[in-house]
Short mmCIF file of C-alpha atoms (C1' of nucleotides) in Angstrom, two decimals:
data_model
loop_
_atom_site.label_atom_id
_atom_site.label_comp_id
_atom_site.label_asym_id
_atom_site.label_seq_id
_atom_site.Cartn_x
_atom_site.Cartn_y
_atom_site.Cartn_z
CA MET A 1 1.72 32.24 19.97
CA GLU A 2 -1.95 32.50 20.79
CA ASP A 3 -2.51 34.40 17.57
CA MET A 4 -0.76 31.77 15.59
CA GLU A 5 -2.99 29.05 16.96
CA GLU A 6 -6.04 31.19 16.43
CA ARG A 7 -5.10 31.77 12.83
CA GLU A 8 -4.42 28.11 12.25
CA GLN A 9 -7.75 27.26 13.76
CA LYS A 10 -9.56 29.74 11.54
CA CYS A 11 -7.70 28.41 8.55
CA LEU A 12 -8.69 24.91 9.49
CA ILE A 13 -12.32 25.84 9.92
CA ASN A 14 -12.29 27.62 6.59
CA GLU A 15 -10.89 24.60 4.84
CA LEU A 16 -13.45 22.32 6.40
CA LEU A 17 -16.31 24.64 5.62
CA GLN A 18 -15.09 24.94 2.09
CA GLY A 19 -14.91 21.19 1.79
CA ARG A 20 -18.44 20.91 3.05
CA GLU A 21 -19.65 23.54 0.63
CA LEU A 22 -17.96 21.78 -2.25
CA ALA A 23 -19.46 18.49 -1.20
CA MET A 24 -22.89 20.07 -1.25
CA GLN A 25 -22.23 21.29 -4.74
CA LEU A 26 -21.13 17.83 -5.69
CA GLN A 27 -24.33 16.34 -4.41
CA ALA A 28 -26.31 18.83 -6.43
CA HIS A 29 -24.38 17.73 -9.48
CA LEU A 30 -24.97 14.11 -8.68
CA ASN A 31 -28.67 14.64 -9.13
CA LEU A 32 -28.13 16.36 -12.44
CA PRO A 33 -27.00 14.87 -15.72
CA SER A 34 -24.03 17.18 -15.66
CA CYS A 35 -20.70 16.19 -17.12
CA ASN A 36 -18.31 14.00 -15.24
CA GLU A 37 -15.57 16.58 -15.50
CA THR A 38 -17.45 18.95 -13.26
CA ARG A 39 -17.99 16.29 -10.68
CA GLU A 40 -14.39 15.22 -10.83
CA LEU A 41 -13.24 18.79 -10.45
CA LEU A 42 -15.43 19.22 -7.40
CA LEU A 43 -14.14 15.98 -6.03
CA GLN A 44 -10.56 17.10 -6.45
CA GLN A 45 -11.30 20.37 -4.73
CA ILE A 46 -12.92 18.58 -1.83
CA GLN A 47 -9.96 16.30 -1.46
CA ALA A 48 -7.53 19.18 -1.67
CA SER A 49 -9.50 21.02 0.95
CA TYR A 50 -9.53 18.12 3.35
CA ASP A 51 -5.91 17.33 2.69
CA LYS A 52 -5.05 20.86 3.65
CA ALA A 53 -7.16 20.68 6.77
CA LEU A 54 -5.59 17.41 7.75
CA SER A 55 -2.11 18.72 7.20
CA LEU A 56 -3.00 21.59 9.48
CA LEU A 57 -4.15 19.12 12.08
CA ASN A 58 -1.00 17.11 11.71
CA TYR A 59 1.08 20.22 11.96
CA LYS A 60 -0.62 21.19 15.18
CA ALA A 61 -0.49 17.75 16.65
CA ILE A 62 2.94 16.57 15.65
CA GLY A 63 4.85 19.31 14.02
CA THR A 64 4.99 21.81 16.81
CA SER A 65 6.81 21.30 20.02
CA ASP A 66 4.64 23.63 22.04
CA THR A 67 1.47 21.67 21.53
CA ILE A 68 2.79 18.35 22.54
CA ASP A 69 5.35 16.97 24.86
CA PRO A 70 8.81 17.21 23.39
CA PRO A 71 10.15 13.99 21.95
CA PRO A 72 12.11 12.07 24.51
CA GLN A 73 15.55 12.00 23.03
CA SER A 74 16.63 8.99 24.96
CA LEU A 75 14.04 6.32 24.92
CA PRO A 76 14.75 3.48 27.26
CA VAL A 77 16.29 0.65 25.34
CA ARG A 78 13.53 -1.82 24.81
CA ASP A 79 12.42 -4.28 22.27
CA ASP A 80 12.57 -2.54 18.91
CA ALA A 81 9.08 -3.53 17.94
CA THR A 82 7.65 -2.20 21.18
CA VAL A 83 9.43 1.10 20.86
CA GLN A 84 8.38 1.35 17.26
CA ARG A 85 4.78 0.64 18.10
CA LYS A 86 4.73 3.12 20.90
CA SER A 87 6.19 5.80 18.71
CA LEU A 88 3.49 5.55 16.14
CA PRO A 89 0.96 8.35 16.04
CA ARG A 90 -2.50 7.36 17.11
CA TRP A 91 -5.92 8.81 16.60
CA THR A 92 -9.41 7.62 17.16
CA GLN A 93 -12.37 7.96 14.92
CA GLN A 94 -15.82 7.31 16.20
CA VAL A 95 -18.13 6.03 13.54
CA ARG A 96 -21.81 5.44 13.90
CA VAL A 97 -23.03 2.40 12.10
CA SER A 98 -26.26 0.61 11.87
CA PRO A 99 -26.47 -2.60 13.85
CA GLY A 100 -27.19 -5.49 11.59
CA THR A 101 -26.11 -3.71 8.47
CA ALA A 102 -22.65 -2.31 8.54
CA MET A 103 -20.01 -4.25 10.36
CA GLU A 104 -16.89 -2.67 11.63
CA GLY A 105 -15.13 -4.08 8.63
CA ASN A 106 -17.31 -1.89 6.50
CA LEU A 107 -15.93 1.21 8.06
CA ASP A 108 -14.14 1.64 4.83
CA ASP A 109 -11.41 4.22 5.15
CA GLY A 110 -9.86 3.47 1.81
CA PHE A 111 -7.30 1.03 3.07
CA SER A 112 -7.32 -2.70 3.11
CA TRP A 113 -7.06 -4.16 6.57
CA ARG A 114 -6.43 -7.62 7.80
CA LYS A 115 -7.75 -8.74 11.12
CA TYR A 116 -5.09 -10.27 13.28
CA GLY A 117 -6.73 -10.54 16.65
CA GLN A 118 -9.66 -9.95 18.89
CA LYS A 119 -9.80 -9.41 22.61
CA ASP A 120 -12.30 -8.95 25.35
CA ILE A 121 -11.62 -5.60 26.94
CA LEU A 122 -12.72 -4.55 30.40
CA GLY A 123 -14.45 -1.31 31.14
CA ALA A 124 -17.56 -1.46 29.04
CA LYS A 125 -20.73 0.11 30.36
CA TYR A 126 -22.84 -2.82 29.43
CA PRO A 127 -22.15 -6.41 30.39
CA SER A 128 -21.65 -8.64 27.41
CA TYR A 129 -21.68 -11.96 29.10
CA GLY A 130 -24.53 -11.16 31.40
CA PHE A 131 -22.18 -10.71 34.30
CA LYS A 132 -18.91 -9.45 32.93
CA TRP A 133 -18.51 -5.82 31.92
CA VAL A 134 -16.43 -6.33 28.89
CA THR A 135 -16.46 -5.29 25.32
CA CYS A 136 -14.78 -6.81 22.36
CA ARG A 137 -11.95 -5.13 20.50
CA ALA A 138 -10.84 -6.24 17.09
CA TYR A 139 -7.31 -5.69 15.88
CA TYR A 140 -6.48 -4.93 12.29
CA ARG A 141 -3.25 -4.28 10.48
CA CYS A 142 -2.53 -3.17 6.98
CA THR A 143 -2.81 -5.94 4.42
CA HIS A 144 0.44 -4.74 2.87
CA ARG A 145 2.35 -5.02 6.13
CA ASN A 146 4.45 -7.97 5.06
CA VAL A 147 4.96 -6.89 1.47
CA GLN A 148 5.59 -3.21 1.95
CA GLY A 149 6.28 -2.99 5.64
CA CYS A 150 3.33 -0.76 6.26
CA LEU A 151 2.96 -0.47 10.03
CA ALA A 152 -0.49 1.01 10.15
CA THR A 153 -2.90 -0.73 12.49
CA LYS A 154 -6.35 -0.03 13.77
CA GLN A 155 -8.49 -1.20 16.64
CA VAL A 156 -12.23 -1.31 16.42
CA GLN A 157 -14.48 -1.50 19.42
CA ARG A 158 -17.98 -0.50 20.32
CA SER A 159 -18.34 2.80 22.04
CA ASP A 160 -19.42 2.74 25.66
CA ASP A 161 -21.68 5.69 25.20
CA ASP A 162 -23.56 4.60 22.15
CA PRO A 163 -23.77 1.02 20.93
CA THR A 164 -24.27 2.27 17.42
CA ILE A 165 -20.92 4.02 17.45
CA PHE A 166 -17.64 2.33 16.85
CA ASP A 167 -14.42 3.68 18.16
CA VAL A 168 -11.83 3.13 15.50
CA ALA A 169 -8.38 3.75 16.85
CA TYR A 170 -5.78 4.15 14.16
CA ARG A 171 -2.13 3.75 14.90
CA GLY A 172 0.67 4.52 12.55
CA ARG A 173 0.52 5.92 9.08
CA HIS A 174 0.14 3.98 5.92
CA THR A 175 3.40 3.77 4.05
CA CYS A 176 2.11 1.29 1.56
CA SER A 177 1.37 2.26 -2.01
CA ASN A 178 -2.30 1.89 -1.21
CA ASN A 179 -2.00 5.14 0.62
CA ASN A 180 -4.58 7.17 -1.27
CA GLN A 181 -3.15 10.41 -0.01
CA GLU A 182 -0.08 9.72 -2.00
CA GLN A 183 -1.85 9.16 -5.22
CA GLY A 184 -2.91 11.87 -7.55
CA THR A 185 -6.55 12.69 -7.35
CA SER A 186 -7.01 11.62 -10.93
CA THR A 187 -6.08 8.08 -10.08
CA ILE A 188 -8.22 7.75 -7.04
CA GLU A 189 -10.56 4.86 -7.27
CA PRO A 190 -14.16 4.94 -6.14
CA TYR A 191 -13.32 3.10 -2.95
CA GLN A 192 -12.23 6.36 -1.51
CA GLN A 193 -15.59 7.94 -1.80
CA GLN A 194 -17.78 5.02 -1.06
CA GLN A 195 -18.70 2.73 1.68
CA HIS A 196 -20.81 -0.34 1.46
CA ILE A 197 -23.85 -0.66 3.58
CA GLY A 198 -25.77 -3.79 3.11
CA ASN A 199 -25.96 -4.46 -0.59
CA GLN A 200 -25.72 -0.85 -1.58
CA THR A 201 -22.89 1.56 -2.04
CA TYR A 202 -22.93 5.04 -0.65
CA PRO A 203 -20.64 7.99 -0.73
CA LEU A 204 -18.13 7.81 2.07
CA PHE A 205 -17.83 11.53 2.48
CA PRO A 206 -21.20 12.86 1.52
CA ASP A 207 -22.18 16.47 1.71
CA TYR A 208 -24.52 15.96 4.60
CA LEU A 209 -21.60 15.42 6.86
CA SER A 210 -21.81 17.93 9.62
CA LEU A 211 -19.51 16.74 12.25
CA ASN A 212 -17.89 17.79 15.41
CA ILE A 213 -14.20 17.40 15.61
CA LYS A 214 -12.56 17.14 18.92
CA VAL A 215 -8.85 16.96 19.03
CA GLU A 216 -7.35 15.60 22.15
CA LYS A 217 -3.74 15.71 23.01
CA GLU A 218 -2.52 12.95 25.15
CA VAL A 219 -0.55 14.53 27.91
CA GLY A 220 1.71 12.17 29.69
CA ASP A 221 0.04 9.00 30.75
CA GLY A 222 -3.49 8.97 29.59
CA ASN A 223 -4.52 12.51 30.45
CA TYR A 224 -6.03 14.57 27.72
CA GLU A 225 -6.27 18.20 26.92
CA THR A 226 -9.30 18.83 24.87
CA GLY A 227 -9.96 21.58 22.45
CA ASN A 228 -12.81 22.03 20.06
CA LEU A 229 -11.36 22.74 16.73
CA SER A 230 -14.24 23.19 14.47
CA PRO A 231 -17.97 23.08 14.32
CA THR A 232 -17.90 21.15 11.11
CA SER A 233 -15.68 18.63 9.54
CA SER A 234 -15.53 15.29 7.89
CA CYS A 235 -14.84 11.84 9.14
CA ARG A 236 -12.13 11.27 6.66
CA ASN A 237 -9.29 9.16 7.83
CA PRO A 238 -6.63 11.66 8.79
CA THR A 239 -3.95 9.65 7.18
CA GLY A 240 -1.38 11.63 5.35
CA VAL A 241 1.88 11.14 3.65
CA MET A 242 4.49 10.53 6.21
CA ASN A 243 7.78 8.93 6.75
CA ASN A 244 7.97 5.36 7.66
CA GLY A 245 6.70 4.95 11.19
CA SER A 246 10.08 3.83 12.41
CA THR A 247 11.63 7.12 11.41
CA SER A 248 8.65 9.24 12.22
CA VAL A 249 9.04 12.41 14.19
CA ALA A 250 6.18 11.29 16.35
CA THR A 251 7.27 10.00 19.68
CA GLU A 252 6.04 8.34 22.77
CA SER A 253 3.91 11.38 23.38
CA GLU A 254 1.16 10.07 21.30
CA PHE A 255 -1.66 12.23 20.22
CA THR A 256 -5.20 11.23 19.87
CA GLU A 257 -7.74 12.84 17.69
CA ILE A 258 -11.31 12.06 18.46
CA ILE A 259 -13.37 12.58 15.41
CA ARG A 260 -16.94 11.92 16.17
CA ALA A 261 -18.99 11.17 13.17
CA ALA A 262 -22.19 12.54 14.57
CA THR A 263 -23.87 11.70 11.36
CA SER A 264 -23.59 8.87 8.97
CA ALA A 265 -25.20 7.06 6.16
CA MET A 266 -28.07 6.11 8.41
CA ASN A 267 -28.99 9.75 8.80
CA ALA A 268 -28.69 10.57 5.16
CA PRO A 269 -31.83 11.71 3.48
CA THR A 270 -30.62 10.14 0.28
CA VAL A 271 -30.15 6.79 1.87
CA GLY A 272 -33.19 4.67 2.11
CA LEU A 273 -31.94 1.98 4.36
CA ASP A 274 -34.25 -0.55 5.71
CA PHE A 275 -33.14 -0.75 9.28
CA PRO A 276 -34.35 -3.50 11.48
CA PHE A 277 -34.29 -1.00 14.31
CA GLY A 278 -33.52 2.65 14.38
CA ASN A 279 -31.25 4.59 16.60
CA ALA A 280 -34.15 6.01 18.54
CA GLY A 281 -35.46 2.58 19.20
CA LEU A 282 -32.44 1.45 21.08
CA ASP A 283 -33.02 0.26 24.53
CA PRO A 284 -30.85 2.26 26.89
CA ASN A 285 -30.17 -0.96 28.67
CA PHE A 286 -29.37 -2.57 25.40
CA THR A 287 -26.75 -5.19 25.96
CA PHE A 288 -24.76 -5.81 22.93
CA ASP A 289 -23.47 -9.24 22.20
CA ASP A 290 -20.07 -8.33 20.96
CA HIS A 291 -19.19 -11.83 20.10
CA ALA A 292 -22.13 -12.23 17.81
CA PHE A 293 -21.49 -8.84 16.31
CA PHE A 294 -17.80 -9.19 15.68
CA SER A 295 -17.92 -12.69 14.36
"C1'" DT B 1 -5.18 -22.84 -3.24
"C1'" DA B 2 -4.13 -18.29 -1.63
"C1'" DG B 3 -5.59 -15.05 1.32
"C1'" DA B 4 -8.54 -13.80 5.24
"C1'" DT B 5 -10.46 -14.83 9.73
"C1'" DT B 6 -10.70 -17.09 14.20
"C1'" DT B 7 -8.93 -18.09 18.50
"C1'" DG B 8 -5.94 -19.78 22.10
"C1'" DA B 9 -1.35 -18.89 23.62
"C1'" DC B 10 2.33 -15.96 24.56
"C1'" DC B 11 4.57 -11.76 26.02
"C1'" DA B 12 5.13 -7.00 27.81
"C1'" DT B 13 3.62 -3.79 30.99
"C1'" DG B 14 1.86 -1.66 35.14
"C1'" DC C 1 -1.18 -11.02 38.69
"C1'" DA C 2 -4.41 -8.75 35.54
"C1'" DT C 3 -4.74 -6.73 31.29
"C1'" DG C 4 -3.86 -5.40 26.56
"C1'" DG C 5 -1.53 -6.36 22.20
"C1'" DT C 6 0.36 -9.64 19.04
"C1'" DC C 7 1.51 -14.15 17.15
"C1'" DA C 8 0.55 -18.17 14.72
"C1'" DA C 9 -1.79 -22.52 13.82
"C1'" DA C 10 -6.20 -23.96 12.49
"C1'" DT C 11 -10.02 -23.01 9.89
"C1'" DC C 12 -12.81 -20.76 6.51
"C1'" DT C 13 -13.94 -18.92 1.98
"C1'" DA C 14 -13.94 -17.20 -2.66
#
DNA sequence: TAGATTTGACCATG
DNA sequence: CATGGTCAAATCTA
């Protein structure tokens, strides 16, 4: 069993490294007047590579019974919506953004989200109201929820550790037709590769991504087993094709993937952003006004 | 005017 | 009872 996991891990690392390599090639081509076909081909290869890596992750996290608590066969009879929500897979993506430029809404993961709520959450390291140690969490759901019954939601809140990092907690898989994983690579629109920062548009998954992926399995109530999966990866939304959340194999034993985007557009050499203040200039005692930021 | 956002209220859970 | 998550009416905006 150990060997199996080791092999999967190597396979995963290989895929991610390959994706990174391809992305580097793509960047080289971006600076050259080479034909679009080459770039598109590279793009397709990158996407295929990441898709494969993500499917490996999903397989490890959901598909195997020895890596996660077995699905409780008899869930207590509760409100359907509650049970359904609880059964949705969940993962968290930490994204560094530049204060004053990219809002959490600009953490474009290729899906269209609609904000449906915002809450003050306790437990923040820095007091937001001068006396209360709270942070603000914004709640989003898929725009196509009503039309297509897509149950995907996400929660965005500022990281405790670094005010320039957002924790984006995804819950549920997109079942709407906007699910870019479901579409052929030839039909993928630019939104998938770009994010908007300020007035400019930048690649969403640029080659300079050199990230640390940490996959955490939620064990029981809130305890995590942590394993470092790979030295490099991307911050791509690990959303894949999946059954409707209500019939998903995922269960109350939710899993959480922490994908820390240790780099971002603000670190990109190709991005000449005019930041009002840099990361290094952040006051360690910086108190972030969540309300001003999120509104 | 349709769709998105804001925000107070409500509800479930521990 | 405190807290987190969602609802829904009011408001905003393109």
